[in-house]
PDB file of C-alpha atoms in Angstrom:
ATOM      1  CA  MET V   1      37.180  66.549  32.561  1.00  0.00           C
ATOM      2  CA  MET V   2      37.199  64.078  35.451  1.00  0.00           C
ATOM      3  CA  ARG V   3      38.256  65.208  38.860  1.00  0.00           C
ATOM      4  CA  SER V   4      40.664  62.750  40.547  1.00  0.00           C
ATOM      5  CA  LYS V   5      40.041  62.186  44.138  1.00  0.00           C
ATOM      6  CA  PRO V   6      42.289  63.145  46.271  1.00  0.00           C
ATOM      7  CA  TRP V   7      42.973  60.419  48.763  1.00  0.00           C
ATOM      8  CA  SER V   8      43.696  57.940  45.469  1.00  0.00           C
ATOM      9  CA  ASN V   9      45.822  60.044  43.463  1.00  0.00           C
ATOM     10  CA  PRO V  10      49.504  59.641  44.814  1.00  0.00           C
ATOM     11  CA  ASP V  11      50.635  62.840  42.940  1.00  0.00           C
ATOM     12  CA  ARG V  12      48.908  64.590  44.913  1.00  0.00           C
ATOM     13  CA  ASP V  13      49.899  66.419  48.180  1.00  0.00           C
ATOM     14  CA  GLU V  14      50.437  63.588  51.072  1.00  0.00           C
ATOM     15  CA  ARG V  15      49.089  65.958  54.185  1.00  0.00           C
ATOM     16  CA  LEU V  16      45.871  66.213  51.879  1.00  0.00           C
ATOM     17  CA  ARG V  17      45.648  62.552  51.062  1.00  0.00           C
ATOM     18  CA  GLU V  18      46.135  61.840  55.047  1.00  0.00           C
ATOM     19  CA  LYS V  19      43.323  64.171  55.750  1.00  0.00           C
ATOM     20  CA  ALA V  20      41.012  63.004  52.938  1.00  0.00           C
ATOM     21  CA  VAL V  21      41.363  59.523  54.122  1.00  0.00           C
ATOM     22  CA  PHE V  22      40.608  60.672  58.058  1.00  0.00           C
ATOM     23  CA  TRP V  23      37.426  62.149  56.966  1.00  0.00           C
ATOM     24  CA  LEU V  24      36.304  59.258  54.826  1.00  0.00           C
ATOM     25  CA  GLY V  25      36.845  56.862  57.412  1.00  0.00           C
ATOM     26  CA  VAL V  26      35.274  58.917  59.901  1.00  0.00           C
ATOM     27  CA  ALA V  27      32.279  60.764  58.405  1.00  0.00           C
ATOM     28  CA  ARG V  28      31.247  58.743  55.394  1.00  0.00           C
ATOM     29  CA  GLY V  29      29.583  55.925  56.546  1.00  0.00           C
ATOM     30  CA  PRO V  30      29.068  52.689  53.801  1.00  0.00           C
ATOM     31  CA  ARG V  31      30.859  55.072  50.967  1.00  0.00           C
ATOM     32  CA  GLY V  32      33.993  56.091  53.212  1.00  0.00           C
ATOM     33  CA  TYR V  33      34.218  52.898  54.535  1.00  0.00           C
ATOM     34  CA  ALA V  34      34.737  51.445  50.881  1.00  0.00           C
ATOM     35  CA  ALA V  35      36.899  54.012  49.947  1.00  0.00           C
ATOM     36  CA  VAL V  36      39.362  53.629  52.985  1.00  0.00           C
ATOM     37  CA  LYS V  37      39.147  49.998  52.498  1.00  0.00           C
ATOM     38  CA  ASN V  38      40.379  50.767  48.556  1.00  0.00           C
ATOM     39  CA  VAL V  39      43.355  52.804  49.855  1.00  0.00           C
ATOM     40  CA  LEU V  40      44.490  50.021  52.410  1.00  0.00           C
ATOM     41  CA  THR V  41      44.183  47.147  49.630  1.00  0.00           C
ATOM     42  CA  HIS V  42      45.504  49.257  46.324  1.00  0.00           C
ATOM     43  CA  ASP V  43      47.864  52.371  47.317  1.00  0.00           C
ATOM     44  CA  SER V  44      51.447  51.680  47.389  1.00  0.00           C
ATOM     45  CA  ASN V  45      52.448  54.367  50.252  1.00  0.00           C
ATOM     46  CA  ASP V  46      52.673  52.556  53.515  1.00  0.00           C
ATOM     47  CA  HIS V  47      52.422  55.982  55.430  1.00  0.00           C
ATOM     48  CA  ILE V  48      49.306  56.433  53.431  1.00  0.00           C
ATOM     49  CA  ARG V  49      47.978  53.201  54.344  1.00  0.00           C
ATOM     50  CA  GLU V  50      48.890  53.433  57.997  1.00  0.00           C
ATOM     51  CA  LYS V  51      46.833  56.837  58.029  1.00  0.00           C
ATOM     52  CA  ALA V  52      43.961  54.461  56.338  1.00  0.00           C
ATOM     53  CA  LEU V  53      44.022  52.210  59.169  1.00  0.00           C
ATOM     54  CA  PHE V  54      43.590  55.155  61.477  1.00  0.00           C
ATOM     55  CA  ALA V  55      40.421  56.234  59.469  1.00  0.00           C
ATOM     56  CA  MET V  56      39.268  52.590  59.696  1.00  0.00           C
ATOM     57  CA  SER V  57      39.692  51.902  63.352  1.00  0.00           C
ATOM     58  CA  LEU V  58      37.400  54.972  64.027  1.00  0.00           C
ATOM     59  CA  SER V  59      34.807  53.513  61.219  1.00  0.00           C
ATOM     60  CA  LYS V  60      31.383  52.602  62.803  1.00  0.00           C
ATOM     61  CA  GLU V  61      30.875  50.233  60.153  1.00  0.00           C
ATOM     62  CA  PRO V  62      30.710  46.490  61.142  1.00  0.00           C
ATOM     63  CA  GLN V  63      33.423  45.545  58.564  1.00  0.00           C
ATOM     64  CA  ALA V  64      35.898  47.454  59.905  1.00  0.00           C
ATOM     65  CA  VAL V  65      37.509  45.291  62.224  1.00  0.00           C
ATOM     66  CA  PRO V  66      37.642  42.093  60.078  1.00  0.00           C
ATOM     67  CA  GLU V  67      39.388  44.198  57.040  1.00  0.00           C
ATOM     68  CA  ILE V  68      42.020  45.626  59.844  1.00  0.00           C
ATOM     69  CA  ILE V  69      42.533  41.906  60.876  1.00  0.00           C
ATOM     70  CA  ASP V  70      43.483  41.463  57.214  1.00  0.00           C
ATOM     71  CA  VAL V  71      45.771  44.157  57.090  1.00  0.00           C
ATOM     72  CA  ALA V  72      47.388  42.845  60.100  1.00  0.00           C
ATOM     73  CA  LYS V  73      47.769  39.513  58.458  1.00  0.00           C
ATOM     74  CA  HIS V  74      48.624  40.645  55.148  1.00  0.00           C
ATOM     75  CA  ASP V  75      49.825  44.053  54.618  1.00  0.00           C
ATOM     76  CA  ARG V  76      53.355  44.081  52.399  1.00  0.00           C
ATOM     77  CA  SER V  77      54.541  46.219  54.903  1.00  0.00           C
ATOM     78  CA  ALA V  78      55.719  44.860  58.509  1.00  0.00           C
ATOM     79  CA  HIS V  79      55.299  48.557  59.820  1.00  0.00           C
ATOM     80  CA  VAL V  80      51.638  48.666  58.699  1.00  0.00           C
ATOM     81  CA  ARG V  81      51.081  45.029  59.911  1.00  0.00           C
ATOM     82  CA  GLY V  82      52.112  46.429  63.059  1.00  0.00           C
ATOM     83  CA  GLN V  83      49.968  49.561  63.460  1.00  0.00           C
ATOM     84  CA  ALA V  84      47.132  46.903  62.367  1.00  0.00           C
ATOM     85  CA  LEU V  85      47.403  45.122  65.614  1.00  0.00           C
ATOM     86  CA  PHE V  86      47.517  48.301  67.757  1.00  0.00           C
ATOM     87  CA  TRP V  87      44.309  49.657  66.233  1.00  0.00           C
ATOM     88  CA  LEU V  88      42.823  46.240  67.065  1.00  0.00           C
ATOM     89  CA  ALA V  89      43.803  46.392  70.350  1.00  0.00           C
ATOM     90  CA  GLN V  90      42.117  49.748  70.445  1.00  0.00           C
ATOM     91  CA  LYS V  91      39.035  49.223  68.647  1.00  0.00           C
ATOM     92  CA  ALA V  92      38.115  45.665  69.129  1.00  0.00           C
ATOM     93  CA  GLY V  93      39.034  44.712  72.512  1.00  0.00           C
ATOM     94  CA  LYS V  94      38.463  40.951  73.114  1.00  0.00           C
ATOM     95  CA  GLN V  95      37.805  39.810  69.605  1.00  0.00           C
ATOM     96  CA  ALA V  96      41.068  40.907  68.372  1.00  0.00           C
ATOM     97  CA  THR V  97      42.786  38.458  70.846  1.00  0.00           C
ATOM     98  CA  GLN V  98      43.014  35.517  67.882  1.00  0.00           C
ATOM     99  CA  ALA V  99      44.240  37.448  65.235  1.00  0.00           C
ATOM    100  CA  ILE V 100      46.733  39.242  67.668  1.00  0.00           C
ATOM    101  CA  ALA V 101      47.868  36.059  68.999  1.00  0.00           C
ATOM    102  CA  ASN V 102      48.203  34.650  65.564  1.00  0.00           C
ATOM    103  CA  SER V 103      50.666  37.372  64.442  1.00  0.00           C
ATOM    104  CA  LEU V 104      52.609  36.899  67.444  1.00  0.00           C
ATOM    105  CA  GLU V 105      53.379  33.231  66.489  1.00  0.00           C
ATOM    106  CA  ASN V 106      53.178  33.231  62.780  1.00  0.00           C
ATOM    107  CA  ASP V 107      54.408  36.756  61.274  1.00  0.00           C
ATOM    108  CA  PRO V 108      58.225  36.515  60.056  1.00  0.00           C
ATOM    109  CA  GLU V 109      58.819  39.905  61.157  1.00  0.00           C
ATOM    110  CA  THR V 110      60.393  40.695  64.921  1.00  0.00           C
ATOM    111  CA  GLU V 111      59.203  44.178  64.753  1.00  0.00           C
ATOM    112  CA  VAL V 112      55.229  43.195  64.011  1.00  0.00           C
ATOM    113  CA  LYS V 113      55.778  40.327  66.973  1.00  0.00           C
ATOM    114  CA  LYS V 114      56.950  43.003  69.358  1.00  0.00           C
ATOM    115  CA  LYS V 115      53.455  44.995  68.338  1.00  0.00           C
ATOM    116  CA  ALA V 116      51.657  41.938  69.067  1.00  0.00           C
ATOM    117  CA  VAL V 117      52.854  41.356  72.514  1.00  0.00           C
ATOM    118  CA  PHE V 118      52.124  45.364  73.082  1.00  0.00           C
ATOM    119  CA  ALA V 119      48.727  45.100  71.897  1.00  0.00           C
ATOM    120  CA  LEU V 120      48.108  41.629  73.985  1.00  0.00           C
ATOM    121  CA  ARG V 121      49.372  43.862  76.934  1.00  0.00           C
ATOM    122  CA  GLN V 122      47.100  46.435  75.963  1.00  0.00           C
ATOM    123  CA  LEU V 123      43.844  44.106  75.986  1.00  0.00           C
ATOM    124  CA  ALA V 124      44.862  42.384  79.180  1.00  0.00           C
ATOM    125  CA  SER V 125      45.133  45.630  81.015  1.00  0.00           C
ATOM    126  CA  ASP V 126      41.542  46.703  79.848  1.00  0.00           C
ATOM    127  CA  LEU V 127      40.726  43.353  81.347  1.00  0.00           C
ATOM    128  CA  ILE V 128      41.780  43.785  84.692  1.00  0.00           C
TER     129      ILE V 128
END
């Protein structure tokens, strides 16, 4: 019998899934990055995708920042898109400015625009 992966099984306890996604992003290198990306891309639970974003923000893999930018642009949840902007400001610094400004200009949701303004303020305070 094949064992399911706790982070990818929506029937598993949500707290267990959160912890599994966190440790994949922090401690598992390229394989963990791939698993967290899979959660970000395919999981239907907005809360789990939000936790996966946090894990992605802690990843040392160079593809992590472009993946967070992609989530900021394309996730189906305005809340998750806004959280991606927050983590971009924390992780990517100047590299994130264009992606955050793009969300400010183009995202249809007011809440995402508010997160973009907050993220830009965080970046500005880091530059001063």
